[in-house]
């Protein structure tokens, strides 16, 4: 049995861990509230974006704009969003797993090349020596600004139009609620009309002013930006929710552990007293 | 005057959701006004002003890039940012303008100067709208 001093030391250490996990949980909860609000406020914007895109793409040909055109695929890019830090449950590893699955599918079944664009340190570190990373974004703010999304989408459009990538997928974590987040994979480029959105089936066709090409050149990159922005804020909200839940159960576990340690501490104390007593009695008997 | 349903939406919030008798925007092809029963149209928006006219009331917003979808019964405007003239943070816009000007005067690399130019355009647009000036 461990000595009383050892157990005491262990209790102190678990207690200080508990303090840390509890503080992290509180911080995550506060941040979550903000990013959850942002994610919810942005929802009408994305629904509308999808709706308009569906309206537009339903009425035009694929070959009107390079971002819509399907071409022979040689290299597939994966953009994925992870956090910069750990201690957030399965949040990072779920995204990484999905990316690995995607990479395997692309490489094995169709013998295409793959490349990565990483957002977040955890994902970058994991794939550092495993795959080709074209570009990386780290230290994304807690409430990502639109400019971050703009930078990422501009780079993607560049990579795509220059022919470095022929297809781009996005992997991110969708935020449903505090207890439910889901990893999603969707195709960014070439832009595919969203399936879920309903198309307004008015007979009239759209007027494009000044021309369809020019309008699409303005609208399509905007759509891409919007999707990436949405993915960024949803992922952030998911990260905080995940961290909060993980730290909550870590705090609970620490409490359980402290209870158990306290029990064995008391046992050890009792045992020491009993031993002392029997030593005294034994000593007294020896004197007689 | 007949009205049309108008919604102006940014990633931050729904800025306007209601009726309007006329809306004027800065498209990539110049300023344009839309009334009710307009033919379906889609076009991109440049940094500029959005003017909403609802009967006698008129409100002006400073907006950045995005796009507009017009249908006979509904107009939707999707932009990165849109602020009403009385909501604009003038001090912030002023300092953004100064920053952009400083950067433009010394930085020669094309990407940075392009970025600064956009920032300058946005800041000047905000200042102009906050002073209540109309379209030039």
XYZ file of C-alpha atoms in Angstrom:
424
model
C 0.000 0.000 0.000
C 1.206 3.439 -0.901
C 2.317 5.600 1.970
C 0.149 8.400 3.266
C 2.518 11.021 1.959
C 2.415 9.566 -1.557
C -1.353 9.550 -1.607
C -1.507 13.086 -0.317
C 0.834 14.215 -3.060
C -1.301 12.468 -5.643
C -4.450 14.145 -4.344
C -2.857 17.581 -4.606
C -1.743 16.894 -8.160
C -5.158 15.644 -9.286
C -6.760 18.617 -7.604
C -4.629 21.085 -9.508
C -5.388 19.245 -12.752
C -9.053 19.532 -11.922
C -8.654 23.265 -11.450
C -7.123 23.552 -14.909
C -9.740 21.436 -16.645
C -12.519 23.325 -14.926
C -11.056 26.682 -15.993
C -10.705 25.427 -19.571
C -14.282 24.278 -19.537
C -15.492 27.693 -18.398
C -13.424 29.504 -21.014
C -14.699 27.177 -23.742
C -18.278 27.670 -22.578
C -17.956 31.456 -22.749
C -16.368 31.327 -26.196
C -18.907 28.802 -27.369
C -21.775 31.122 -26.541
C -20.311 33.811 -28.771
C -19.459 31.594 -31.706
C -22.752 29.761 -31.481
C -24.520 33.076 -31.807
C -22.389 33.993 -34.800
C -23.059 30.659 -36.461
C -26.779 31.122 -35.972
C -26.752 34.723 -37.212
C -24.930 33.683 -40.353
C -27.419 30.960 -41.188
C -29.911 33.056 -43.232
C -26.980 34.334 -45.275
C -25.864 30.826 -46.242
C -29.328 29.539 -46.921
C -29.884 32.467 -49.234
C -26.479 31.987 -50.871
C -27.263 28.354 -51.624
C -30.705 29.243 -52.885
C -29.389 31.868 -55.297
C -26.638 29.610 -56.557
C -29.146 26.854 -57.209
C -31.325 29.345 -59.068
C -28.444 30.507 -61.187
C -26.806 27.172 -61.965
C -30.118 25.595 -62.871
C -30.442 28.014 -65.757
C -26.997 28.103 -67.306
C -24.546 25.754 -68.953
C -21.491 24.403 -67.181
C -19.107 25.772 -69.737
C -20.084 29.393 -69.181
C -17.500 29.839 -66.466
C -14.226 28.049 -65.623
C -15.237 27.585 -61.979
C -18.256 25.525 -63.050
C -16.561 23.491 -65.740
C -15.713 19.878 -65.023
C -12.356 18.832 -66.417
C -10.104 15.786 -66.386
C -8.978 15.323 -62.827
C -5.280 14.807 -62.210
C -4.848 16.312 -58.798
C -7.403 16.614 -56.031
C -7.043 19.128 -53.229
C -8.443 18.735 -49.752
C -9.042 21.791 -47.610
C -9.734 20.889 -44.018
C -10.311 22.714 -40.775
C -8.891 21.599 -37.433
C -8.058 23.480 -34.258
C -4.700 24.906 -33.239
C -4.770 23.165 -29.897
C -5.720 19.802 -28.506
C -7.668 18.905 -25.389
C -10.941 19.047 -27.214
C -12.048 15.441 -27.346
C -12.284 13.829 -30.751
C -12.733 17.126 -32.602
C -9.382 17.138 -34.411
C -9.044 13.404 -34.929
C -12.479 13.076 -36.480
C -11.602 15.615 -39.163
C -8.187 14.017 -39.736
C -9.791 10.591 -40.091
C -12.236 11.881 -42.679
C -9.418 13.520 -44.642
C -7.388 10.289 -44.574
C -10.410 8.395 -45.817
C -10.841 10.857 -48.645
C -7.162 10.717 -49.572
C -7.214 6.921 -49.668
C -10.316 6.834 -51.827
C -8.897 9.299 -54.302
C -5.451 7.738 -54.486
C -6.400 4.084 -54.663
C -9.540 3.916 -56.684
C -8.737 6.389 -59.370
C -4.961 6.789 -59.155
C -5.023 10.519 -58.872
C -2.626 12.744 -57.049
C -3.650 14.545 -53.900
C -2.593 17.652 -52.037
C -3.676 19.368 -48.847
C -4.506 22.864 -47.730
C -4.537 22.816 -43.946
C -6.317 25.184 -41.627
C -5.246 24.795 -37.998
C -2.000 23.544 -36.436
C -3.200 20.102 -35.408
C -4.050 19.006 -38.909
C -0.864 20.443 -40.332
C 1.329 18.700 -37.771
C -0.372 15.387 -38.375
C 0.066 15.426 -42.146
C 3.475 17.118 -42.176
C 5.404 14.036 -43.299
C 2.525 12.062 -44.688
C 1.145 14.126 -47.548
C 1.861 17.087 -49.743
C 0.759 20.316 -48.124
C 0.372 23.137 -50.626
C -0.565 25.785 -48.178
C -1.321 26.203 -44.496
C -3.314 28.599 -42.383
C -2.741 28.611 -38.651
C -3.892 30.584 -35.656
C -7.354 31.326 -36.940
C -9.071 33.832 -34.634
C -11.702 32.655 -32.190
C -14.288 34.484 -34.226
C -12.950 34.192 -37.783
C -13.334 37.329 -39.858
C -14.554 37.431 -43.395
C -11.051 38.393 -44.540
C -9.683 34.978 -43.545
C -12.300 33.285 -45.699
C -11.512 35.701 -48.521
C -7.796 34.869 -48.413
C -8.425 31.146 -48.453
C -10.954 31.284 -51.255
C -8.763 33.572 -53.367
C -5.929 31.098 -53.092
C -8.185 28.196 -54.009
C -9.498 30.006 -57.074
C -5.919 30.729 -58.100
C -4.803 27.117 -57.632
C -7.796 25.956 -59.594
C -7.587 28.345 -62.505
C -3.842 27.776 -62.860
C -4.542 24.071 -63.195
C -2.555 22.997 -60.130
C -5.685 21.467 -58.650
C -8.523 20.066 -60.723
C -10.926 19.379 -57.924
C -11.166 20.780 -54.402
C -12.978 19.274 -51.436
C -13.662 20.805 -48.066
C -13.765 18.883 -44.793
C -15.122 20.674 -41.744
C -17.200 20.076 -38.643
C -20.811 21.070 -38.810
C -22.260 22.490 -35.632
C -25.722 21.172 -34.860
C -25.862 21.662 -31.119
C -23.590 21.623 -28.102
C -23.748 17.839 -27.929
C -23.883 17.040 -31.622
C -21.298 17.949 -34.232
C -20.760 16.162 -37.494
C -17.816 16.040 -39.882
C -18.919 17.053 -43.358
C -17.198 16.699 -46.706
C -18.298 18.699 -49.719
C -16.978 19.571 -53.128
C -15.900 23.187 -53.498
C -14.536 23.242 -57.033
C -15.753 22.860 -59.689
C -18.810 24.429 -58.104
C -21.720 22.046 -57.994
C -25.256 23.287 -57.540
C -26.386 22.499 -54.000
C -28.836 19.611 -54.021
C -30.842 20.507 -50.977
C -31.869 23.989 -52.005
C -35.117 24.314 -53.855
C -35.059 25.867 -57.263
C -37.626 28.532 -57.931
C -39.271 27.156 -60.984
C -40.313 30.325 -62.649
C -40.312 30.021 -66.395
C -38.513 33.238 -66.988
C -34.793 33.115 -67.414
C -32.454 35.486 -65.694
C -31.097 38.622 -67.137
C -27.347 38.855 -66.692
C -26.028 42.335 -66.725
C -23.542 43.202 -68.213
C -22.974 39.563 -69.329
C -23.340 36.101 -67.852
C -19.571 35.646 -67.678
C -19.001 38.873 -65.838
C -21.822 38.242 -63.414
C -20.617 34.710 -62.724
C -17.086 36.010 -62.174
C -18.464 38.199 -59.418
C -20.984 35.767 -57.950
C -19.097 32.463 -57.943
C -16.005 33.555 -55.962
C -18.407 35.249 -53.569
C -20.263 31.971 -53.141
C -16.994 30.181 -52.418
C -16.063 32.788 -49.824
C -19.433 32.423 -48.154
C -19.154 28.642 -47.953
C -15.654 28.788 -46.483
C -16.663 31.461 -44.005
C -19.602 29.334 -42.923
C -17.367 26.289 -42.512
C -14.885 28.323 -40.448
C -17.396 29.633 -37.948
C -19.211 26.306 -37.669
C -15.905 24.531 -37.042
C -14.953 27.044 -34.361
C -18.278 26.595 -32.587
C -17.802 22.822 -32.812
C -14.294 23.072 -31.409
C -15.463 25.018 -28.380
C -18.431 22.714 -27.814
C -16.147 19.700 -28.095
C -13.610 21.201 -25.713
C -16.294 22.112 -23.229
C -17.703 18.579 -23.161
C -14.248 17.010 -22.962
C -13.155 19.276 -20.129
C -16.439 18.733 -18.330
C -15.934 14.982 -18.260
C -12.267 15.461 -17.358
C -13.361 17.506 -14.341
C -15.847 14.795 -13.377
C -13.185 12.124 -13.714
C -10.809 14.141 -11.569
C -13.480 14.362 -8.881
C -14.003 10.600 -8.960
C -10.280 10.057 -8.711
C -9.970 12.410 -5.758
C -12.790 10.556 -3.990
C -11.036 7.234 -4.515
C -7.689 8.620 -3.418
C -9.241 10.116 -0.308
C -10.693 6.736 0.533
C -7.352 4.997 0.246
C -5.720 7.845 2.143
C -8.090 7.272 5.042
C -7.484 3.547 4.851
C -3.759 4.108 4.989
C -4.192 6.447 7.947
C -6.330 3.878 9.729
C -3.807 1.147 8.980
C -0.982 3.297 10.353
C -2.899 3.918 13.589
C -3.726 0.237 13.970
C -0.106 -0.668 13.392
C 1.095 1.846 15.952
C -1.417 0.518 18.498
C -0.379 -3.071 18.009
C 3.266 -2.053 18.286
C 2.579 -0.348 21.622
C 0.601 -3.322 22.895
C 3.293 -5.684 21.654
C 5.990 -3.593 23.350
C 4.047 -3.509 26.636
C 3.606 -7.268 26.550
C 7.293 -7.802 25.975
C 8.092 -5.851 29.135
C 5.988 -8.103 31.339
C -46.589 53.063 -55.453
C -46.325 49.308 -55.396
C -43.671 47.773 -53.207
C -41.424 44.745 -53.433
C -40.065 42.465 -50.724
C -36.461 43.360 -50.033
C -33.899 41.556 -47.908
C -30.331 42.668 -47.289
C -28.307 39.920 -45.650
C -24.708 39.847 -44.387
C -22.895 37.019 -42.591
C -23.313 38.996 -39.357
C -27.050 39.506 -39.510
C -30.134 40.250 -41.538
C -29.806 43.987 -42.068
C -33.118 44.668 -43.774
C -36.157 42.497 -44.260
C -39.271 44.265 -45.401
C -41.014 46.171 -48.143
C -39.413 48.774 -50.352
C -40.722 50.815 -53.229
C -37.306 51.271 -54.777
C -33.760 50.156 -54.102
C -30.645 51.625 -55.677
C -27.323 49.766 -55.653
C -23.827 50.073 -57.088
C -23.456 47.121 -59.470
C -20.248 46.092 -61.202
C -21.657 47.959 -64.174
C -22.614 51.195 -62.383
C -25.468 52.451 -60.227
C -28.858 50.921 -60.832
C -32.299 51.288 -59.327
C -34.869 48.506 -59.082
C -38.620 48.814 -58.688
C -41.256 46.174 -58.089
C -42.062 43.776 -60.930
C -38.547 43.931 -62.301
C -37.445 41.231 -64.696
C -35.366 38.457 -63.036
C -31.764 39.582 -62.913
C -28.516 38.671 -61.218
C -25.474 40.871 -61.004
C -22.453 41.542 -58.837
C -22.162 44.478 -56.459
C -19.205 46.767 -55.965
C -18.245 48.746 -52.859
C -20.771 51.548 -52.711
C -24.117 52.645 -51.368
C -27.468 50.983 -51.102
C -30.434 53.323 -51.034
C -33.763 51.976 -49.857
C -36.867 53.997 -50.592
C -40.056 52.969 -48.866
C -42.838 55.414 -49.671
C -41.522 58.673 -48.188
C -38.788 57.185 -46.092
C -35.288 56.841 -47.381
C -32.380 55.004 -45.806
C -28.811 54.780 -46.989
C -26.327 52.006 -46.278
C -22.624 51.647 -46.941
C -22.047 48.248 -48.481
C -19.108 46.209 -49.721
C -18.933 43.582 -52.456
C -21.545 40.911 -52.970
C -24.389 40.263 -55.334
C -28.025 41.019 -55.951
C -30.753 38.711 -57.141
C -33.861 40.383 -58.483
C -37.173 38.614 -59.025
C -40.474 40.326 -59.804
C -41.807 39.783 -56.300
C -38.578 39.742 -54.304
C -35.137 41.350 -54.244
C -32.276 39.806 -52.263
C -28.976 41.526 -51.633
C -26.104 39.456 -50.243
C -23.054 41.463 -49.219
C -20.020 41.037 -46.944
C -20.930 44.101 -44.887
C -23.731 46.654 -44.869
C -24.172 49.442 -42.355
C -26.813 52.134 -42.054
C -25.500 55.676 -42.324
C -26.118 56.352 -38.626
C -24.476 53.106 -37.497
C -21.105 53.715 -39.091
C -18.106 53.944 -36.790
C -16.623 57.162 -38.186
C -13.428 57.062 -36.124
C -12.684 53.543 -37.217
C -13.287 54.395 -40.847
C -11.032 57.443 -40.541
C -8.176 55.488 -39.051
C -8.658 52.741 -41.650
C -8.437 55.397 -44.340
C -5.219 56.797 -42.904
C -3.713 53.342 -42.568
C -4.559 52.477 -46.148
C -3.175 55.754 -47.442
C 0.053 55.277 -45.539
C 0.423 51.784 -46.915
C -0.287 52.917 -50.437
C 2.345 55.621 -50.244
C 5.191 53.287 -49.340
C 4.312 49.742 -50.296
C 4.953 48.819 -53.892
C 4.154 45.113 -54.029
C 1.067 44.582 -56.127
C -0.894 42.384 -53.711
C -0.490 44.688 -50.749
C -1.273 47.820 -52.664
C -4.350 46.195 -54.139
C -5.511 45.259 -50.668
C -4.841 48.746 -49.378
C -6.721 50.203 -52.298
C -9.783 48.132 -51.454
C -9.497 49.110 -47.799
C -9.241 52.759 -48.800
C -12.273 52.463 -51.032
C -14.287 50.879 -48.234
C -13.237 53.490 -45.695
C -14.008 56.400 -47.993
C -17.361 54.889 -48.871
C -18.234 54.578 -45.178
C -17.209 58.159 -44.483
C -19.191 59.425 -47.417
C -22.335 57.558 -46.348
C -21.985 58.639 -42.737
C -21.952 62.268 -43.822
C -25.247 61.629 -45.551
C -24.040 62.399 -49.018
C -26.012 60.813 -51.792
C -24.804 59.241 -54.963
C -22.411 61.303 -56.908
